[in-house]
GROMACS .gro file of C-alpha atoms in nm:
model
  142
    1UNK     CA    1  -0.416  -0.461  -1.543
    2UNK     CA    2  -0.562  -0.350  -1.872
    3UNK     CA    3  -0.641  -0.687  -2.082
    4UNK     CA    4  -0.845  -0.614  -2.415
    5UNK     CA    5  -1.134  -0.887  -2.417
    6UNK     CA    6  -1.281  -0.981  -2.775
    7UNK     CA    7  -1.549  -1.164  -2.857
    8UNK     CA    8  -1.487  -1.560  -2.780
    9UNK     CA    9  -1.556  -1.652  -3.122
   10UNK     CA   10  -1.318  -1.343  -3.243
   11UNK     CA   11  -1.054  -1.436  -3.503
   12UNK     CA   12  -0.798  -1.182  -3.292
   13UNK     CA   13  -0.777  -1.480  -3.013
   14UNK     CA   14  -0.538  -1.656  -3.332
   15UNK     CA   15  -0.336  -1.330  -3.334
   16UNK     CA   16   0.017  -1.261  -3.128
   17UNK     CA   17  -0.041  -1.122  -2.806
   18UNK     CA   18   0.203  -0.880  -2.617
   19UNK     CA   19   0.255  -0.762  -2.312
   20UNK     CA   20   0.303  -0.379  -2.218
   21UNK     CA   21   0.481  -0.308  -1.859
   22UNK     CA   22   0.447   0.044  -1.774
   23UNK     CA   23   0.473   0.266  -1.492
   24UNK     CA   24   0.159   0.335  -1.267
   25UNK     CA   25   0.155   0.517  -0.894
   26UNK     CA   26   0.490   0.740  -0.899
   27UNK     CA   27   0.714   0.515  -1.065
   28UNK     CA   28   0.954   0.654  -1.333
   29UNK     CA   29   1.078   0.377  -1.529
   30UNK     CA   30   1.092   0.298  -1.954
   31UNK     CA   31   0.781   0.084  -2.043
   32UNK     CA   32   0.868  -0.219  -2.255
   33UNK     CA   33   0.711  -0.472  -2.455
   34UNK     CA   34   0.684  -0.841  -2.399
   35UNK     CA   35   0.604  -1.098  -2.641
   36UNK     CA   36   0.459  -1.248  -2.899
   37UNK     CA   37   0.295  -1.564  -2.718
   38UNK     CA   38  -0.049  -1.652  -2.730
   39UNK     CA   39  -0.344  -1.548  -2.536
   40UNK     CA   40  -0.375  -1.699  -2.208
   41UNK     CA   41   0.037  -1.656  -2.175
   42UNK     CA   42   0.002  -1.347  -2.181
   43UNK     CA   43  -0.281  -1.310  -1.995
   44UNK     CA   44  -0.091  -1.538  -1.691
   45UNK     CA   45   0.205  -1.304  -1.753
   46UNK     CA   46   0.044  -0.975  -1.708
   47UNK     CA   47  -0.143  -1.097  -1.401
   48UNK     CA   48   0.177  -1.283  -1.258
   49UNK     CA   49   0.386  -0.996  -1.244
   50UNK     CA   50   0.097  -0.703  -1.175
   51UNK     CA   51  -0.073  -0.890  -0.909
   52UNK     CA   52   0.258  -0.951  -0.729
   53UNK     CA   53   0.398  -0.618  -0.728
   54UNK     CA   54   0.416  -0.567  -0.394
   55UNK     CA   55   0.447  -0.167  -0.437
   56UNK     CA   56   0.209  -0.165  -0.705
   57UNK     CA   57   0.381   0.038  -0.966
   58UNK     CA   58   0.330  -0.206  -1.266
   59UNK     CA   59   0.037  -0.151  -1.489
   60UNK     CA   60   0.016  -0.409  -1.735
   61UNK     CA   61  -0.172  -0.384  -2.058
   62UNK     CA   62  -0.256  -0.699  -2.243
   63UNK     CA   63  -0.322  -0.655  -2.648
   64UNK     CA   64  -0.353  -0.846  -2.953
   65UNK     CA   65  -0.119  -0.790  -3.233
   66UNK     CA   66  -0.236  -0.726  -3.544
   67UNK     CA   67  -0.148  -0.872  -3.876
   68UNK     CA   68  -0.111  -0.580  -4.094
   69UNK     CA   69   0.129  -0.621  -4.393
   70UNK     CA   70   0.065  -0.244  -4.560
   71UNK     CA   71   0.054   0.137  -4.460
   72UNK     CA   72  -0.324   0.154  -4.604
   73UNK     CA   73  -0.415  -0.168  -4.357
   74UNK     CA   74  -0.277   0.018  -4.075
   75UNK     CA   75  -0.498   0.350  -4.201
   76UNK     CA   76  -0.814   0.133  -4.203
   77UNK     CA   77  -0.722  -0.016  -3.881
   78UNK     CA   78  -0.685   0.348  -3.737
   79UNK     CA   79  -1.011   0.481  -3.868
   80UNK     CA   80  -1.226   0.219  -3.771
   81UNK     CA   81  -1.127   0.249  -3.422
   82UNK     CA   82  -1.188   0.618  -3.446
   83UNK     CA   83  -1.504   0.557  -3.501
   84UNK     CA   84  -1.602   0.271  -3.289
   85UNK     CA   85  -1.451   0.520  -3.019
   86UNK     CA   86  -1.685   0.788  -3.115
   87UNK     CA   87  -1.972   0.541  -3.144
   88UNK     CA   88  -1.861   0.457  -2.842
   89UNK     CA   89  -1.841   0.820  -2.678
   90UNK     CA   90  -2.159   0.902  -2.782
   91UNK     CA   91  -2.329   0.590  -2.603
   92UNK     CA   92  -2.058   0.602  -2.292
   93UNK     CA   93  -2.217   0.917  -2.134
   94UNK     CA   94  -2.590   0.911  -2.139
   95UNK     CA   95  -2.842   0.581  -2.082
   96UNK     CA   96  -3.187   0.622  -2.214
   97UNK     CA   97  -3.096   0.989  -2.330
   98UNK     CA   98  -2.962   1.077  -1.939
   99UNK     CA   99  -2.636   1.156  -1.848
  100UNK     CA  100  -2.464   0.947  -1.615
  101UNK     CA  101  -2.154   1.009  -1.387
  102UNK     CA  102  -1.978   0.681  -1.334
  103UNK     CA  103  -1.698   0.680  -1.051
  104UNK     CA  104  -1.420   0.461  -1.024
  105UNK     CA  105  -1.583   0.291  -0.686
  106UNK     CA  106  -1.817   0.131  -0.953
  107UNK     CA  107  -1.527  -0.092  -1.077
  108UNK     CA  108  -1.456  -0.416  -0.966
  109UNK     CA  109  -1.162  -0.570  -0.892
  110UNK     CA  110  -1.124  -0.910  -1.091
  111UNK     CA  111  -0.961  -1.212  -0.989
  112UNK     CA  112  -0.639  -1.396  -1.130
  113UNK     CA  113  -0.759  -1.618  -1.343
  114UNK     CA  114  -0.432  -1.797  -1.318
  115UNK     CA  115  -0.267  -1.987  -0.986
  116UNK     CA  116   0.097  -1.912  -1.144
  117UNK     CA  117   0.227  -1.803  -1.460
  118UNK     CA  118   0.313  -2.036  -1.742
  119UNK     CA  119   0.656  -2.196  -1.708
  120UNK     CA  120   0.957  -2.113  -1.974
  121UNK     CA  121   0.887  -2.374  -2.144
  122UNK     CA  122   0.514  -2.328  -2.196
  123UNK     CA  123   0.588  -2.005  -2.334
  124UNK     CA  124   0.851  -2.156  -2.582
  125UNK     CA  125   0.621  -2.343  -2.704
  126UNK     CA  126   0.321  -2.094  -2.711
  127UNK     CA  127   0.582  -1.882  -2.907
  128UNK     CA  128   0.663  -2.132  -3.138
  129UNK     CA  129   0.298  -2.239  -3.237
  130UNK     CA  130   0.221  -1.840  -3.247
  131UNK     CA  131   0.550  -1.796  -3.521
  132UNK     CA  132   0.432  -2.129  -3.717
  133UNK     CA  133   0.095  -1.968  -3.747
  134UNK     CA  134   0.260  -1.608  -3.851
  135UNK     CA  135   0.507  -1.783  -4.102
  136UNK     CA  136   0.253  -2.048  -4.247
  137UNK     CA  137   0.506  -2.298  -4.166
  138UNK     CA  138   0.258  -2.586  -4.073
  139UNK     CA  139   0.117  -2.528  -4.438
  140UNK     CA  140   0.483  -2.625  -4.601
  141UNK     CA  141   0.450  -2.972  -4.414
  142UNK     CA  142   0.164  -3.053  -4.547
   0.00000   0.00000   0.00000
C-alpha cells in the first residue's frame, strides 16, 4: 500500500481522495480508479482490500485529488513537484555529505489502522459531504 501522508494541518486532507488498484507480484490485470470519498474511506478501502489479498497481487495507492480548474494550475502543480522531487533527490542520497545505501529490509511494515472497511453507507455519505464541499452546495443553504 502506497498512501500519500500530508501534513495534519494540510488543507489537501479537505480534498477528494481516490483509490488506485493496480497490479503488483505477476499479476496482469487493468488498474482502475476508485473514488472520490474522503480520507480515512479511502484509507480503510485501500487497506481492506490490500491487506486481504490473500495472493498479494493488489498494490493500492492512496492520493488526494486536486482541485485544479485550468491547464496553467495543472503546469504549476507539475513543476513544483519537479522540484520538490529534485530537492528531494539531492537530500535522499547522502546524510551529512555521505552517501548512504538504504535497502528495502529497512522498511517497516505498518499496521491497519482500520478493524474493517467503512460500510456502503458510510461511504455514501463520505461521498456526499466530499461533492457538497466540491459543488459549494452547503454555501446555497445558507
Amino acid at each position: 500500500m502506497i498512501i500519500y501522508e500530508p501534513e495534519e494541518d494540510s488543507d489537501v486532507n479537505e480534498f477528494p481522495w481516490t483509490v488506485t488498484f493496480e497490479p503488483s507480484g505477476g499479476d496482469e490485470w487493468d488498474s482502475f480508479i476508485c473514488g472520490p470519498y474522503e480520507r480515512d474511506h479511502a484509507v480503510a478501502l485501500a487497506e481492506a482490500v490490500a491487506l486481504d489479498d490473500a495472493e498479494g497481487g493488489v498494490l493500492a495507492i492512496v492520493k488526494p485529488m486536486l482541485p485544479a480548474l485550468s491547464a496553467e494550475d495543472v503546469s504549476a502543480t507539475i513543476e513544483e513537484l519537479r522540484e520538490a522531487a529534485l530537492e528531494e533527490e539531492d537530500d535522499e542520497d547522502t546524510v551529512n555529505g555521505t552517501p548512504v545505501d538504504f535497502d528495502d529490509e529497512d522498511l517497516e511494515e505498518e499496521e491497519a489502522e482500520f478493524a474493517e472497511p467503512p460500510s456502503p453507507e458510510e461511504i455514501r455519505e463520505g461521498m456526499a459531504r466530499t461533492y457538497r464541499r466540491l459543488l459549494d452546495l452547503d454555501a446555497d443553504a445558507e
